PDB file of C-alpha atoms in Angstrom:
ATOM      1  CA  UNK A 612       3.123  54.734  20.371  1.00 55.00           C
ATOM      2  CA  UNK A 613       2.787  50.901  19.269  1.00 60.00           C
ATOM      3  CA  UNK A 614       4.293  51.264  16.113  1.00 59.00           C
ATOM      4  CA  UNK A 615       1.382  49.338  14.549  1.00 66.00           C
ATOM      5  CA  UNK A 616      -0.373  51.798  11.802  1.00 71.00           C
ATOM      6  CA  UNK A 617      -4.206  51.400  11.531  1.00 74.00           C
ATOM      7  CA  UNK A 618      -5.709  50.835   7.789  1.00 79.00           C
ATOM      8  CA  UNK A 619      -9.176  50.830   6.900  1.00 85.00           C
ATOM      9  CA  UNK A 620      -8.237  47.050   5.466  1.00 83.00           C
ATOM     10  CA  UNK A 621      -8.198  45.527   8.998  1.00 83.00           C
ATOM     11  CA  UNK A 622     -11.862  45.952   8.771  1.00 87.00           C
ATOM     12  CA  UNK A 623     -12.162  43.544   6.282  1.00 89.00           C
ATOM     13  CA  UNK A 624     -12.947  40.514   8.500  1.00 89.00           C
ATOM     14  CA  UNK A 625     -11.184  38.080   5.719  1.00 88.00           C
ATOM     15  CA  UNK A 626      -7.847  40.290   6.041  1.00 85.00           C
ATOM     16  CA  UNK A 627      -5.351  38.674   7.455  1.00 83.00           C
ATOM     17  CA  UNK A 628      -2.065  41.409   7.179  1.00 76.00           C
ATOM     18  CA  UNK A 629       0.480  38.134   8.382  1.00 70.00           C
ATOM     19  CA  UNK A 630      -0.245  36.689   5.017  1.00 74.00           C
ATOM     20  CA  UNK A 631      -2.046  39.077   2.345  1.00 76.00           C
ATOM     21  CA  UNK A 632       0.845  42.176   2.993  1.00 75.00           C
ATOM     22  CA  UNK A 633       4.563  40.895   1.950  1.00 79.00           C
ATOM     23  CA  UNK A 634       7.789  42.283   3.534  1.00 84.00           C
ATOM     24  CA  UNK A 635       9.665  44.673   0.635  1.00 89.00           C
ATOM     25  CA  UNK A 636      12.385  43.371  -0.513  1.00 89.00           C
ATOM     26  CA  UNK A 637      14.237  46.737  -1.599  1.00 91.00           C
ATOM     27  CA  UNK A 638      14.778  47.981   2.534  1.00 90.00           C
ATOM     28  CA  UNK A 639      15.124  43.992   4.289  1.00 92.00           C
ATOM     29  CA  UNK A 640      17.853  43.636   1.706  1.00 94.00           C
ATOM     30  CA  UNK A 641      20.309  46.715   0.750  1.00 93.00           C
ATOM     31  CA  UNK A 642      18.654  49.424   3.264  1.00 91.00           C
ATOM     32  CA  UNK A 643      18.554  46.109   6.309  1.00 93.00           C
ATOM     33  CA  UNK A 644      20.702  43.224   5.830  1.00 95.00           C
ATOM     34  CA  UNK A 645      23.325  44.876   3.540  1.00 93.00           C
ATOM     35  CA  UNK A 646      23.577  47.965   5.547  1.00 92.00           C
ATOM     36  CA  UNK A 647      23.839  46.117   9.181  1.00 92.00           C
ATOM     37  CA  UNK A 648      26.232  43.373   7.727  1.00 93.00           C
ATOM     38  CA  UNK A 649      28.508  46.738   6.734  1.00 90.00           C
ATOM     39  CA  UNK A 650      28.559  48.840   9.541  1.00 87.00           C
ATOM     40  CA  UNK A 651      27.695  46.445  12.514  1.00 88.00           C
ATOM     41  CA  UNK A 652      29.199  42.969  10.730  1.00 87.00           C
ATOM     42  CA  UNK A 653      32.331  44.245   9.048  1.00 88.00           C
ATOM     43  CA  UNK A 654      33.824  47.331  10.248  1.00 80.00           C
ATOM     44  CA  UNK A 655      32.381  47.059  13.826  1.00 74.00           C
ATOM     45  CA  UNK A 656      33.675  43.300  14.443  1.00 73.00           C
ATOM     46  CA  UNK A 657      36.642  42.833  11.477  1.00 75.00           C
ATOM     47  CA  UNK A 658      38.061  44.545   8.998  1.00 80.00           C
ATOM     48  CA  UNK A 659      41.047  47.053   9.324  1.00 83.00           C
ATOM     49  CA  UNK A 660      41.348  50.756   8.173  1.00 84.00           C
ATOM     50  CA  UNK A 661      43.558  49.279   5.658  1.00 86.00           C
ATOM     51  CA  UNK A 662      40.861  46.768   4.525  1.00 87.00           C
ATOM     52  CA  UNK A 663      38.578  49.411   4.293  1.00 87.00           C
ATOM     53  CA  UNK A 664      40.855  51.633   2.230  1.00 88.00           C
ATOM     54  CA  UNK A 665      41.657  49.181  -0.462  1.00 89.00           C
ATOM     55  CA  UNK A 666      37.417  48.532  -0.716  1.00 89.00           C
ATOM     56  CA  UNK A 667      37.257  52.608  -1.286  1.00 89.00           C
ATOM     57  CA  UNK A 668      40.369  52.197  -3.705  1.00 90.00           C
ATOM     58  CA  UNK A 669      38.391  49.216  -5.530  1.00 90.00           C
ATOM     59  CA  UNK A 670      35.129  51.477  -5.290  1.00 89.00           C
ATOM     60  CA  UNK A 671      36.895  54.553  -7.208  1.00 88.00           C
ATOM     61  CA  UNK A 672      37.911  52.430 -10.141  1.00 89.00           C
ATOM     62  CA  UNK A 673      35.105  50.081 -10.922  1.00 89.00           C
ATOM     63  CA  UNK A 674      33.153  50.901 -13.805  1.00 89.00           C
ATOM     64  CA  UNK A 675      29.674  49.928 -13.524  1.00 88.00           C
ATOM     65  CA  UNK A 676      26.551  49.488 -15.778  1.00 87.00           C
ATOM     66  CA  UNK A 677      24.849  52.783 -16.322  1.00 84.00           C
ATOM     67  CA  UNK A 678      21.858  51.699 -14.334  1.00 82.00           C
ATOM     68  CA  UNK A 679      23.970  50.914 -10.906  1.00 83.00           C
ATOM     69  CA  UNK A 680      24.421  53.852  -8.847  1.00 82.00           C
ATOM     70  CA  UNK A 681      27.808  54.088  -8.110  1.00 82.00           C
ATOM     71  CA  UNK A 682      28.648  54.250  -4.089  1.00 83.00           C
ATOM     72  CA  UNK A 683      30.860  57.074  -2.900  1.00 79.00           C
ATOM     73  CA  UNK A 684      34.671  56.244  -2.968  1.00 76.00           C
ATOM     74  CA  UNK A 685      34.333  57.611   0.788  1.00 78.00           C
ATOM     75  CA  UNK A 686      32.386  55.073   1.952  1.00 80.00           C
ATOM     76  CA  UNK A 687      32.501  54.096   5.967  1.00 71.00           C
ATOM     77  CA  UNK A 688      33.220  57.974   6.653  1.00 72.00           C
ATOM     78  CA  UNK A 689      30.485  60.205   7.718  1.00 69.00           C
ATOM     79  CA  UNK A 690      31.393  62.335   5.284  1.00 69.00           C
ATOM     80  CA  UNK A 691      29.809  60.513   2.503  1.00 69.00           C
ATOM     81  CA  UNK A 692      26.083  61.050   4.095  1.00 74.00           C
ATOM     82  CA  UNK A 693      23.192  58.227   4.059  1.00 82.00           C
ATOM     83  CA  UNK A 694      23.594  55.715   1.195  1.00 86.00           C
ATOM     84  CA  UNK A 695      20.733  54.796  -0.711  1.00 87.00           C
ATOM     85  CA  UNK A 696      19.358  51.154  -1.770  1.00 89.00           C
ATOM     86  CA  UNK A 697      20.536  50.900  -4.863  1.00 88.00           C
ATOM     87  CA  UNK A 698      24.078  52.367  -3.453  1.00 89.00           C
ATOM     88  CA  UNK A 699      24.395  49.403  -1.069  1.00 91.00           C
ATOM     89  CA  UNK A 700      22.974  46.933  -3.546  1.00 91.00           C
ATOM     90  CA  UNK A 701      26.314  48.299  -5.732  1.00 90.00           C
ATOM     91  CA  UNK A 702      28.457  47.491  -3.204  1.00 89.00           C
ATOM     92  CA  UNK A 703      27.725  44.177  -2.717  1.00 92.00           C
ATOM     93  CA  UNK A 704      26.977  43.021  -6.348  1.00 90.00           C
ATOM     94  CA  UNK A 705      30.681  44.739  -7.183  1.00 90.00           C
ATOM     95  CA  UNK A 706      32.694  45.319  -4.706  1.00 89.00           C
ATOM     96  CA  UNK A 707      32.796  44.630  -0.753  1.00 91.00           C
ATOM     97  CA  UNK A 708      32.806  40.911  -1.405  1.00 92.00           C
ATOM     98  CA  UNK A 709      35.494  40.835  -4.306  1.00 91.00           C
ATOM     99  CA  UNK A 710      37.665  43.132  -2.555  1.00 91.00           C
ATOM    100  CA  UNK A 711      37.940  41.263   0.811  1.00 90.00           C
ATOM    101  CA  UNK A 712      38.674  38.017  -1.448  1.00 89.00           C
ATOM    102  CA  UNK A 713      41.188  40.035  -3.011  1.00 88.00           C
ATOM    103  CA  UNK A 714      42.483  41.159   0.329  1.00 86.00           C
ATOM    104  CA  UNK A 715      42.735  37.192   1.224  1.00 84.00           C
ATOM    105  CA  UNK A 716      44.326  36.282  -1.828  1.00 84.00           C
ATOM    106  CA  UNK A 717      47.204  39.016  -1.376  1.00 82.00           C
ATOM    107  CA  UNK A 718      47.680  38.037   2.269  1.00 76.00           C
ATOM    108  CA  UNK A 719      47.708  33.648   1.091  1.00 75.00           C
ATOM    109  CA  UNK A 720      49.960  34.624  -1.224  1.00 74.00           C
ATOM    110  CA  UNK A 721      52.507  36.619   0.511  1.00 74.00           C
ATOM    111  CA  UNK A 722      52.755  33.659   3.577  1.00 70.00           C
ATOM    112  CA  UNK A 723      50.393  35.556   6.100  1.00 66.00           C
ATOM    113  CA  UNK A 724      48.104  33.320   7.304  1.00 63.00           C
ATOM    114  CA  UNK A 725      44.176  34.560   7.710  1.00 63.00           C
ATOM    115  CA  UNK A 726      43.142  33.224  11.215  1.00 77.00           C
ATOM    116  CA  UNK A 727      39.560  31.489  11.096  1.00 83.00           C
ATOM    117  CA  UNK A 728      37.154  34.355  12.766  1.00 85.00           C
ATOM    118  CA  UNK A 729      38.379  36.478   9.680  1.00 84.00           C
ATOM    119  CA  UNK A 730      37.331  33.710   7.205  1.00 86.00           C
ATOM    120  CA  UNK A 731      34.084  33.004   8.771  1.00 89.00           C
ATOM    121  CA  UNK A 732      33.640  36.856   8.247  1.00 90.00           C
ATOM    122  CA  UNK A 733      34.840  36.726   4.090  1.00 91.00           C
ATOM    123  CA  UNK A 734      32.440  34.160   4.120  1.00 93.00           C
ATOM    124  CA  UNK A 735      29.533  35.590   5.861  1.00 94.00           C
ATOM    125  CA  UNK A 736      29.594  38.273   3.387  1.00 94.00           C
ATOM    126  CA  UNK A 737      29.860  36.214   0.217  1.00 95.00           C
ATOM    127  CA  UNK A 738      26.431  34.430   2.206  1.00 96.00           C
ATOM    128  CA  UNK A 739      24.611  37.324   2.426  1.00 96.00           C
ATOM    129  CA  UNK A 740      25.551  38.455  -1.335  1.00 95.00           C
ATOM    130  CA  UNK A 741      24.734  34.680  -2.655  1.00 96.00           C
ATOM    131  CA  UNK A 742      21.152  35.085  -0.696  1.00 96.00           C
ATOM    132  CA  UNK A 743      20.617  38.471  -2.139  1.00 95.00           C
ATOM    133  CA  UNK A 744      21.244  37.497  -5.787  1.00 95.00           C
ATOM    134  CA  UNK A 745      19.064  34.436  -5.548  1.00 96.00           C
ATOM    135  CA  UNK A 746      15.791  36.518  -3.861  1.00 95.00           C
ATOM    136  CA  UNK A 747      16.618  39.370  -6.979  1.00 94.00           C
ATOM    137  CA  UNK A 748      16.685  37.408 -10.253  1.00 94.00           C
ATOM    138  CA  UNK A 749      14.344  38.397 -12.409  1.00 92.00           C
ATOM    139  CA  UNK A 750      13.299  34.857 -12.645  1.00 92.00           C
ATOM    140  CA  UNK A 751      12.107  32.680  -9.524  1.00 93.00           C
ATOM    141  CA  UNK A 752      12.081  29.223  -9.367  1.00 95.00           C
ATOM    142  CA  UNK A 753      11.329  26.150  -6.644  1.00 96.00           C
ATOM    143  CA  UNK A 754      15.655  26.500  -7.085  1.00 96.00           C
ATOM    144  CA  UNK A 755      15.853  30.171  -6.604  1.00 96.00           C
ATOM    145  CA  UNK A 756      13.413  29.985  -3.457  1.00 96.00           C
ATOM    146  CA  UNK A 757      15.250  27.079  -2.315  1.00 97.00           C
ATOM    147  CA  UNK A 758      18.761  27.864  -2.606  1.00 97.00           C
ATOM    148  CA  UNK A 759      17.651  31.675  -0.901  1.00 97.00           C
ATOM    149  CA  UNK A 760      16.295  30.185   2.301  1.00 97.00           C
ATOM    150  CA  UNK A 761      19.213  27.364   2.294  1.00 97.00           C
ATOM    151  CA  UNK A 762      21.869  30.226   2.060  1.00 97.00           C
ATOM    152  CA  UNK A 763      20.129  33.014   3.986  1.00 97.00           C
ATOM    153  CA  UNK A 764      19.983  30.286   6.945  1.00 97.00           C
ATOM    154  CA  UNK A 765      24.173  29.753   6.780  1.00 97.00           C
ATOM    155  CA  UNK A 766      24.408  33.028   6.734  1.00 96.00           C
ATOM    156  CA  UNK A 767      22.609  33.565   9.741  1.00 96.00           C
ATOM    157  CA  UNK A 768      24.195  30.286  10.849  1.00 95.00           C
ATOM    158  CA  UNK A 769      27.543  31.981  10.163  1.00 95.00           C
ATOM    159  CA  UNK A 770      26.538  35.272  12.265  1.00 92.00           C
ATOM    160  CA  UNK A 771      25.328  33.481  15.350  1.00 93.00           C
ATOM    161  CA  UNK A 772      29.043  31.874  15.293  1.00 92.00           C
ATOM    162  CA  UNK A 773      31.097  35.277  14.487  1.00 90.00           C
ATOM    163  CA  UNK A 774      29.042  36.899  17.716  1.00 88.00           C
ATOM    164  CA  UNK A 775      27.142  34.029  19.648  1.00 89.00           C
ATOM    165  CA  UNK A 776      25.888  36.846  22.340  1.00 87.00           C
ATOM    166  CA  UNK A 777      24.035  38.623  19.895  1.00 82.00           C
ATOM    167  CA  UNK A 778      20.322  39.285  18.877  1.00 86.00           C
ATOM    168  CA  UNK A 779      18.972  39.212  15.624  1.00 90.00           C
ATOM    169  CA  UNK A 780      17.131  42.292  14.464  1.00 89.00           C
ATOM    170  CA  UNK A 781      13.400  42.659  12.390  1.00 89.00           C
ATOM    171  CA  UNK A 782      15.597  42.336   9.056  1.00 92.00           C
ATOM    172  CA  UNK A 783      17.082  39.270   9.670  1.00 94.00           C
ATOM    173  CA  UNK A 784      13.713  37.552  11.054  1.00 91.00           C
ATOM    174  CA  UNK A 785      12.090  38.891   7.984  1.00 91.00           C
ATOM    175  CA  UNK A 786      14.194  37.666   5.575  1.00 94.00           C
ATOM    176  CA  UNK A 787      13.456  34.120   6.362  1.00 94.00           C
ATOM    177  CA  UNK A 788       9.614  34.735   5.194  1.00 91.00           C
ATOM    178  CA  UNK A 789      11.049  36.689   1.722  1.00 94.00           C
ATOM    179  CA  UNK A 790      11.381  32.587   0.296  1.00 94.00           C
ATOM    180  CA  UNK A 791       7.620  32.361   0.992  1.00 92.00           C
ATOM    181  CA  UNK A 792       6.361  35.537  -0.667  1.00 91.00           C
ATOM    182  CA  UNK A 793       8.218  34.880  -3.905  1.00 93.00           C
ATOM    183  CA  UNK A 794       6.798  31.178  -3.895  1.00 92.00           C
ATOM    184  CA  UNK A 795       3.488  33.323  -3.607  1.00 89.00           C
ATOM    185  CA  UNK A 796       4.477  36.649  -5.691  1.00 89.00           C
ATOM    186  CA  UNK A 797       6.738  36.021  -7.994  1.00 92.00           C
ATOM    187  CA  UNK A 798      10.249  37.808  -8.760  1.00 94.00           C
ATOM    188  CA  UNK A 799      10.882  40.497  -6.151  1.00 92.00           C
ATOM    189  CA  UNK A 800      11.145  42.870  -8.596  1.00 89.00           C
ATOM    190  CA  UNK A 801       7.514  42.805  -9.409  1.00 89.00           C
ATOM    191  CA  UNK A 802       6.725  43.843  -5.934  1.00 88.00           C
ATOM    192  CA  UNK A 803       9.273  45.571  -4.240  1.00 89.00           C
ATOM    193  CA  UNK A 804       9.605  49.497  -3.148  1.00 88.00           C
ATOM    194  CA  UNK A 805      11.762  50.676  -5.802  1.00 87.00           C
ATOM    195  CA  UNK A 806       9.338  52.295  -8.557  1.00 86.00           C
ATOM    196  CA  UNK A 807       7.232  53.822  -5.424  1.00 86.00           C
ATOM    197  CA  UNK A 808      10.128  55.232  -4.119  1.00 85.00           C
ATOM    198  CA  UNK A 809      11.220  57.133  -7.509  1.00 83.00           C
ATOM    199  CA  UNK A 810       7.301  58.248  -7.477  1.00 86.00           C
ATOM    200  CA  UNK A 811       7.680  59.499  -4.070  1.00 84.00           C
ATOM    201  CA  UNK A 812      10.927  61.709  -4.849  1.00 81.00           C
ATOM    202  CA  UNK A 813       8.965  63.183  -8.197  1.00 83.00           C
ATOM    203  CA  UNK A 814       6.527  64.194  -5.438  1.00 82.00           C
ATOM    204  CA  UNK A 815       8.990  65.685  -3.280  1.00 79.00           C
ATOM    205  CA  UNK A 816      10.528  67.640  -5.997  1.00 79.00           C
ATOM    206  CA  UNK A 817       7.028  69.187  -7.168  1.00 78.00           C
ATOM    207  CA  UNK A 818       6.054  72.658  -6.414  1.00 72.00           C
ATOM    208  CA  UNK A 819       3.176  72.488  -3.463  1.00 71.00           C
ATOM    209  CA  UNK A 820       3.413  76.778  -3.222  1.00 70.00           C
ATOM    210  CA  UNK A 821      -0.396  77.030  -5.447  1.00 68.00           C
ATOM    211  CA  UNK A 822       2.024  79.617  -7.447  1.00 66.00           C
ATOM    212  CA  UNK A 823       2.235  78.047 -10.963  1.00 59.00           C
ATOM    213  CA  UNK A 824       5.909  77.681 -12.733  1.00 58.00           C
ATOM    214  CA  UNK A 825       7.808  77.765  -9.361  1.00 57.00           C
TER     215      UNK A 825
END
């Protein structure tokens, strides 16, 4: 009913869950941020069909390392189902930000001018990318932490000015804290929900019948 989940911790009297308990990375990032910027950012408030099909052209012929799950070429159709983390973390390490500056380039160089709210949207997405790939390197610095909060502010900076009447979500709030918590943590990657997740879905594919072998 609250949405606040009781733990036997909170009877600690020394627990404090604001500052012992750290967001996770893995859903603010590509299941939050990257996901909203997509659906709510992009195809809601900017780019065309025909923007959209040259990103699913781009997505079709990219090869990828072995360890990036590859998005489906369908992607903004319903078709394609619910895209995972590591899906949307694809697209924007590979492709949605490269193929809009693509889409730029084409239109610069053919004479057709890009009017500024488009711009401010290219770059609001190569923001939110820049952010990402400074929170995720396996190494963290005072420069990593620093150059994540300075860029995860413009690109909230960047939002407020693409759509002045609207309201941040959790995600975005939360992200501002993810500078702290890898000041106090260390690389994201040693704390966020990934390996739990692949632990969960070995769960969910185990037999819970009590009939042995099926």
């Amino acid at each position: 009913k609250t949405g606040v989940c009781h733990s036997v911790l909170m009877e600690l009297e020394y627990w404090d869950p604001t500052t012992m308990v750290p967001v996770d990375g893995m859903h603010i990032f590509f299941i939050g941020l990257l996901q909203y910027h997509a659906w709510t950012t992009l195809l809601a408030m900017g780019i065309s069909q025909d923007d959209l099909k040259a990103i699913r052209d781009d997505i079709a012929v990219t090869i990828r390392p072995h360890w990036h799950a590859a998005p489906s070429a369908n992607l903004g159709q319903v078709s394609h189902g619910k895209l995972k983390a590591d899906e949307w973390r694809s697209c924007f390490e590979f492709n949605i930000p490269v193929s809009l500056l693509q889409i730029e380039t084409q239109w610069s160089a053919s004479g057709t001018q890009s009017d500024e709210y488009r711009a401010k949207l290219v770059h609001s997405t190569f923001l939110l990318a820049t952010a990402i790939h400074w929170a995720t390197s396996h190494h963290t610095s005072t420069q990593h932490i620093d150059e994540y909060k300075k860029t995860m502010k413009d690109y909230l900076k960047t939002l407020k000015k693409l759509w002045p009447s609207q309201h941040f979500c959790l995600n975005h709030l939360n992200a501002l804290l993810v500078g702290d918590y890898l000041h106090l943590y260390g690389p994201v990657w040693g704390w966020w929900m990934f390996p739990f997740e692949r632990v969960i879905g070995e769960l969910q594919r185990s037999s819970t019948n009590n009939k042995l072998g099926e």
